[in-house]
Coordinates of C-alpha atoms in Angstrom, one line a residue:
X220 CA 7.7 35.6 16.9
X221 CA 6.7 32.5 19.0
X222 CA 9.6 31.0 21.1
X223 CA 10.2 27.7 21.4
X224 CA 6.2 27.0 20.4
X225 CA 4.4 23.7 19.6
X226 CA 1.5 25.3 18.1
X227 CA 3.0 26.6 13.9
X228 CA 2.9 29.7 13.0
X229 CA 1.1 28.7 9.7
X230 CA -2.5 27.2 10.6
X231 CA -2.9 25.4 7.3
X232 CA -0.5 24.2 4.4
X233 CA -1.1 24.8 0.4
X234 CA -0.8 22.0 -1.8
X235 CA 0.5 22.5 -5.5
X236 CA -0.4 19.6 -7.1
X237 CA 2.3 18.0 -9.3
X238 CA 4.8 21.1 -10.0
X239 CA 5.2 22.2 -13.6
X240 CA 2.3 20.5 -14.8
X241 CA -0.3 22.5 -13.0
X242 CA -1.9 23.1 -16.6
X243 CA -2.2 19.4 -17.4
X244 CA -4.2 19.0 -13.7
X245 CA -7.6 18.3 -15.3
X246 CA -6.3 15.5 -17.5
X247 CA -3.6 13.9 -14.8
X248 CA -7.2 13.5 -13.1
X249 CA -8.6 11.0 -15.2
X250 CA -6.3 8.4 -14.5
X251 CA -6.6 9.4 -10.6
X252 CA -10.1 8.8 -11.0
X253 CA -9.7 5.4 -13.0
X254 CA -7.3 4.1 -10.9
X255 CA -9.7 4.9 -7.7
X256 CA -12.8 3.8 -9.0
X257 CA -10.8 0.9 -10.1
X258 CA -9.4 0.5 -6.8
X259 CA -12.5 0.3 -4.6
X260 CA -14.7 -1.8 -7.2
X261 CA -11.9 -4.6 -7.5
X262 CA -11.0 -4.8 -3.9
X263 CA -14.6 -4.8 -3.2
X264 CA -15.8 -7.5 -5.1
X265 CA -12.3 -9.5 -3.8
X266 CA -13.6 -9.1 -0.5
X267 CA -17.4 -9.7 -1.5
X268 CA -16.6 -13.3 -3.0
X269 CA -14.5 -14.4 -0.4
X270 CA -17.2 -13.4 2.4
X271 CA -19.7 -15.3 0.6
X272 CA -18.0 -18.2 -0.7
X273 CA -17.5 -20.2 2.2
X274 CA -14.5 -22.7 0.5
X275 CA -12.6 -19.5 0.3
X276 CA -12.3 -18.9 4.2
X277 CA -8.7 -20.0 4.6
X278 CA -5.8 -18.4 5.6
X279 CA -4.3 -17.2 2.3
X280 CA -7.8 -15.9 1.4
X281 CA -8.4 -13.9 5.1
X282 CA -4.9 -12.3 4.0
X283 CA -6.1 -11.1 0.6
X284 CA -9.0 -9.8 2.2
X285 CA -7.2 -7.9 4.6
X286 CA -5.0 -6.6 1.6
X287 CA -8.0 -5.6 -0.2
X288 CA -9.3 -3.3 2.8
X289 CA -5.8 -2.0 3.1
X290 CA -5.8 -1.2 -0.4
X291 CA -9.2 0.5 -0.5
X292 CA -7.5 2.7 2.5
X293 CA -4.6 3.5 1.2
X294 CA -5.8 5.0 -2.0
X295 CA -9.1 6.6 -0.2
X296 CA -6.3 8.6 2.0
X297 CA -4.6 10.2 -1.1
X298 CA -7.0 10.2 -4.4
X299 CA -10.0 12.0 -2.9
X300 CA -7.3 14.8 -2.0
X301 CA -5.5 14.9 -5.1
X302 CA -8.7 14.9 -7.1
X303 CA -9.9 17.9 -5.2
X304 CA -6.9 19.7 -6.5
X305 CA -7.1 18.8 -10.3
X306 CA -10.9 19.7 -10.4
X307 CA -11.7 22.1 -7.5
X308 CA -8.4 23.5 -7.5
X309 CA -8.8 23.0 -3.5
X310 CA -5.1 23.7 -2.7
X311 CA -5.1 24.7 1.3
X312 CA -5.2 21.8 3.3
X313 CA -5.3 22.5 7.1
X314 CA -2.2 21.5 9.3
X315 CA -3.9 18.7 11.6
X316 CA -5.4 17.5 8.3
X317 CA -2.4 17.3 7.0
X318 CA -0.8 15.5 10.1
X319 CA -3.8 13.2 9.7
X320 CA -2.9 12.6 6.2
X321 CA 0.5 12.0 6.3
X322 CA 0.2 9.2 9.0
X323 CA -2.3 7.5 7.4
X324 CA -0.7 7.3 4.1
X325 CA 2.6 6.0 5.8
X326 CA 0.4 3.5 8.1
X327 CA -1.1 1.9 5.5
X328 CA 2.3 1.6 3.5
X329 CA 3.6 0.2 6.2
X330 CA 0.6 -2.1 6.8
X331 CA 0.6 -3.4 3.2
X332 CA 3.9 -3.9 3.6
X333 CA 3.4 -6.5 6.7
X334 CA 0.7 -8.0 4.5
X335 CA 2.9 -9.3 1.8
X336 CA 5.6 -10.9 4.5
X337 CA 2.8 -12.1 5.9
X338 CA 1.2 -13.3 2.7
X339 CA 5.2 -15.2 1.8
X340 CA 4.7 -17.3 5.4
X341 CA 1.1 -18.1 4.1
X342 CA 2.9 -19.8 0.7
X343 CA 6.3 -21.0 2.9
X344 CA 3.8 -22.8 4.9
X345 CA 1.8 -24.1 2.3
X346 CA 4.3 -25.1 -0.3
X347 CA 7.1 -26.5 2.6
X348 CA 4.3 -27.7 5.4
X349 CA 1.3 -28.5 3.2
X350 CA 0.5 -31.3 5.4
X351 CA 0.5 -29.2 8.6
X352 CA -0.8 -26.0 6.9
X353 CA -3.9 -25.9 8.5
X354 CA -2.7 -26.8 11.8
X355 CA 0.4 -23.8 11.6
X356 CA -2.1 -21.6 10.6
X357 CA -5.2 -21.5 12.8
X358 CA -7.6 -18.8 13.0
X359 CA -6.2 -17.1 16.4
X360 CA -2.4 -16.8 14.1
X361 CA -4.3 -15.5 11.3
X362 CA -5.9 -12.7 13.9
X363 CA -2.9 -11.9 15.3
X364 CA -0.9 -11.5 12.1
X365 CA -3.2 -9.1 11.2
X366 CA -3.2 -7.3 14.2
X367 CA 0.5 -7.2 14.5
X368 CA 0.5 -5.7 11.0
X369 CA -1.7 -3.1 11.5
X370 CA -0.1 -2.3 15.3
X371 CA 3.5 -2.4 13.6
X372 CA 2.5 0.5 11.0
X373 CA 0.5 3.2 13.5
X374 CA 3.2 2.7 16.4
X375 CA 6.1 3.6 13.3
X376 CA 4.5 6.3 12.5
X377 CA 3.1 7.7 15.1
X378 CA 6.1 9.8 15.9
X379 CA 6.1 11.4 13.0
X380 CA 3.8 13.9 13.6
X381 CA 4.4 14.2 17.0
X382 CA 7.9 15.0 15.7
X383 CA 6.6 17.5 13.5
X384 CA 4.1 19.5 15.9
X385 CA 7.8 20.1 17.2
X386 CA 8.9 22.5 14.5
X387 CA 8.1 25.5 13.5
X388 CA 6.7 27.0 10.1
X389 CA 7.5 30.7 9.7
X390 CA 8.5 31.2 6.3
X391 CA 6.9 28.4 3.6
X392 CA 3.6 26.5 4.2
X393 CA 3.7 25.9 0.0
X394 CA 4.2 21.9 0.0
X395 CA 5.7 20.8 -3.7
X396 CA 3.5 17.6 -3.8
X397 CA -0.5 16.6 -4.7
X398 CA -0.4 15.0 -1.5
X399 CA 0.7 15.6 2.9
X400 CA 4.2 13.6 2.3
X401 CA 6.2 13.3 5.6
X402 CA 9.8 14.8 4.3
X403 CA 7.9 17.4 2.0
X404 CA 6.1 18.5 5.1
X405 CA 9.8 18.4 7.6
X406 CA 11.7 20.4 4.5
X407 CA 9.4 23.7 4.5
X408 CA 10.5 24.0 8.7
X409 CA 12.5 26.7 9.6
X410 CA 13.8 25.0 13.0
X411 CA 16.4 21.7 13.2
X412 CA 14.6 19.1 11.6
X413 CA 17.8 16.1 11.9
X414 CA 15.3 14.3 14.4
X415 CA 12.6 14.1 11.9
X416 CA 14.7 13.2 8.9
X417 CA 16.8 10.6 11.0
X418 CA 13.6 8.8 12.2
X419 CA 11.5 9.1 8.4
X420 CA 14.8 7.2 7.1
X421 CA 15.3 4.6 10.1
X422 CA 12.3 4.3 9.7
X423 CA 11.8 3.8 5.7
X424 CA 14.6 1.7 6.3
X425 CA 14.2 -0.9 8.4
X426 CA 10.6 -1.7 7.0
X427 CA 12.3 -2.0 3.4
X428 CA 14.8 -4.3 5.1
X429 CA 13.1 -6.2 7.3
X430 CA 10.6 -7.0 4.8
X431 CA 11.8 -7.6 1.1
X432 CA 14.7 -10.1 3.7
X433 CA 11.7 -11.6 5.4
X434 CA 10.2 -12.1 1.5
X435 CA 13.3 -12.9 0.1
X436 CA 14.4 -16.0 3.1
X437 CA 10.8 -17.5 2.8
X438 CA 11.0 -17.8 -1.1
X439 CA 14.5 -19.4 -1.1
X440 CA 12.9 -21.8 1.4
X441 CA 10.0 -22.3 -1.4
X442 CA 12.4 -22.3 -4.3
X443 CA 14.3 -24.9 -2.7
X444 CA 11.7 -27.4 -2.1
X445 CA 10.3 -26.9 -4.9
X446 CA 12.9 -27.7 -7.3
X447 CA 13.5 -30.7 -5.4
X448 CA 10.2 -32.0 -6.6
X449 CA 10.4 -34.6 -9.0
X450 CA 7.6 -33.6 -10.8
X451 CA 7.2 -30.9 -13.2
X452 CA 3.7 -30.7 -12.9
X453 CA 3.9 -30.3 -9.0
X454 CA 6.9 -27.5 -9.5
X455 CA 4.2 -25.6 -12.1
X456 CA 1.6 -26.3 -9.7
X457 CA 3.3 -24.8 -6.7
X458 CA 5.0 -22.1 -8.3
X459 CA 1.6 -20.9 -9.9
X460 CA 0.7 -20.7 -6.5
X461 CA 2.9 -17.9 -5.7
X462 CA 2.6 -16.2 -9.1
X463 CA 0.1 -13.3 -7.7
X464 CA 1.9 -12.9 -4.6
X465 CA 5.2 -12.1 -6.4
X466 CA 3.2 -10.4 -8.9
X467 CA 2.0 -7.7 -6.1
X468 CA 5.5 -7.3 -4.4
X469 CA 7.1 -6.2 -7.8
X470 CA 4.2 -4.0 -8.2
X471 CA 4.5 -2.6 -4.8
X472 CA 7.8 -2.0 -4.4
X473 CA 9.7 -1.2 -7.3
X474 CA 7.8 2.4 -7.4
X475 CA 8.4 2.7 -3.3
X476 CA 12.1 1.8 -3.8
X477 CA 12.7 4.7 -6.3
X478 CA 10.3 6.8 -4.8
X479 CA 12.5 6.6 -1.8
X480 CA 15.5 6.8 -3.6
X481 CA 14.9 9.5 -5.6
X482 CA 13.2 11.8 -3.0
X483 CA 17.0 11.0 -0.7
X484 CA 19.6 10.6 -3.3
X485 CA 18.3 11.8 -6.2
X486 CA 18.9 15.5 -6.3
X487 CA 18.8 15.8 -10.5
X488 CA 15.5 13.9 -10.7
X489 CA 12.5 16.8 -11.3
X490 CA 10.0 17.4 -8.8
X491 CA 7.3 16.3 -11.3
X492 CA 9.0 12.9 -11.7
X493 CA 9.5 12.1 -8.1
X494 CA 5.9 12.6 -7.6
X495 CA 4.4 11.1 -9.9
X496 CA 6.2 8.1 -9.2
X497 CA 5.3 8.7 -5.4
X498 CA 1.1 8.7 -6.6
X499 CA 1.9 5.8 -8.7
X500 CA 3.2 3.6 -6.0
X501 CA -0.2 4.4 -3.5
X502 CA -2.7 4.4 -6.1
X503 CA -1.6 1.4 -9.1
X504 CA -0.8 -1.5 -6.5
X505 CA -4.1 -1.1 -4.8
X506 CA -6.0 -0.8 -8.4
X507 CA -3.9 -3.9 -10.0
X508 CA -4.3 -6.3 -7.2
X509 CA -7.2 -7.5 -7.4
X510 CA -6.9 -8.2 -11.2
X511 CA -3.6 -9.8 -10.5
X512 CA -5.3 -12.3 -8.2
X513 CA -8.2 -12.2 -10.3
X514 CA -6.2 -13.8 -13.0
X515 CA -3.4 -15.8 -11.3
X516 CA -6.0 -17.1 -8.4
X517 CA -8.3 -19.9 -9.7
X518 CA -10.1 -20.0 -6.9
X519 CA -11.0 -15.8 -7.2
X520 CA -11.6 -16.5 -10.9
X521 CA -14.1 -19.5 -10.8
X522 CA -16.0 -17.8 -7.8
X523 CA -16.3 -14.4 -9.6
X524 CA -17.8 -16.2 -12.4
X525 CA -20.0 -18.2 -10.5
X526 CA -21.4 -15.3 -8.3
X527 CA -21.8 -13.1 -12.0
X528 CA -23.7 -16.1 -13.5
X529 CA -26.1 -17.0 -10.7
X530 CA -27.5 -13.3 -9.9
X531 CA -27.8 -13.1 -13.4
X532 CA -30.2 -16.6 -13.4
X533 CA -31.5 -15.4 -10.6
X534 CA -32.6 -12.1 -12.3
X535 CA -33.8 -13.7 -15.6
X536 CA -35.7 -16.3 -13.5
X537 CA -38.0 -13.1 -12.3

């Protein structure tokens, strides 16, 4: 036996997959691989029309951009993995690996996250300040935003696994999930694990907090001057503004908030359930985003068109 040791007894982990429905693997992978491919073409051509389109290099456009890499990363951490389990049936996954996973997965949450606060100060400004929106948000804000988001995520989570290289695995490396989760990891130690589980929750916590408040104070601010307009086409106008951005926080976090729920509180809810509703909420936002502002963003819409129809003149031309 190893003392007190920060190295594991176990050298890798084993992955199940989604528990119980092992036999279905091969067809749960076709909506993984949609929902990927989906993923990483949409958020691709977001970020695509907005680099070469210069009217679309404004702040509420640099933020969708950065949501769009986000969302290419988030579901590049998890779906390659889960795929290689439903096809390969490539279950061991090593333990740094794993660490590496897990942080990701919770960084980028985290990050996305950030990204839609950010993204409700983007339509505060322009729906409450529209005069003064372009001299609120300059360039160097728009920079640092981003970077705040991103730094906000990897210094959260960092201590996870550093937290976890703490603990030792002597009897279960068999993780019930298709993916390196952080309390699925901290529930198969066989040392005190109160730190770990006290920091994932402070931690889930105060993002989900802090956030959906942050959210929730800057569209009360945007309700209320918008219903003070006196015209109905300037309230539809405004609000239509908004109509993706709320779109994608309902999206985002009504699968995190059960996910979270359910994997604390909610002891009669199957394994199966919980993490399936845990794949959902990393790998449908990032696919339906970019259709969501496809659709409710004119701008997007008219520029997708126009890129589609002039490489295809452009091609008939030769």
């Amino acid at each position: 036996m190893v003392g007190n040791a920060t190295i594991p007894i176990f050298s890798s982990f084993f992955l199940v997959g989604i528990p119980g429905l092992e036999v279905f693997h091969c067809w749960l992978s076709i909506p993984v691989c949609f929902l990927y491919a989906l993923t990483v073409t949409g958020n691709s051509l977001i970020i695509l029309v907005i680099r070469e389109e210069s009217s679309l290099h404004q702040p509420m456009f640099f933020f969708l951009c950065m949501l769009a890499f986000n969302d290419i990363a988030i579901a590049s951490t998890t779906a390659p993995r889960m795929l290689d389990i439903f096809w390969l049936d490539a279950r061991v996954i090593g333990f740094d690996v794993c660490l590496a996973q897990m942080y990701l997965i919770h960084t980028f949450s985290i990050i996305e996250s950030a990204l839609l606060v950010v993204m409700a100060f983007d339509r505060y400004v322009a729906i409450c300040y529209p005069l003064h929106y372009t001299t609120i948000l300059t360039t160097p804000l728009v920079i640092k935003l981003g970077v705040i988001s991103v730094a906000r995520g990897a210094i959260m989570v960092l201590p996870c696994p550093l937290l976890i290289k703490r603990l030792r695995y002597c009897t279960q490396n068999v993780i019930q999930h298709a993916y390196c989760e952080h309390m699925a990891v901290v529930k198969l130690a066989c040392s005190n694990t109160y730190i770990n589980r006290s920091y994932g929750i402070f931690v889930a916590l105060s993002v989900i907090l802090l956030d959906i408040g942050l959210i929730s104070v800057s569209y009360v601010k945007i309700l209320h001057v918008v219903f003070r307009l006196s015209s109905k086409d300037a309230r539809s106008k405004a609000l239509g503004t908004c109509a993706a951005h709320i779109c994608t926080i309902l999206i985002t976090y009504t699968p995190a908030l059960f996910s979270f729920l359910t994997h604390r509180i909610g002891k009669r809810v199957p394994p199966s359930i919980h993490i399936i509703f845990a794949s959902i909420y990393l790998l449908v936002p990032p696919a339906v985003n970019p259709m969501v502002y496809g659709v409710k963003t004119k701008q997007i819409r008219e520029r997708v068109v126009i890129l589609f129809f002039r490489k295809k003149d452009k091609v008939s031309k030769h």
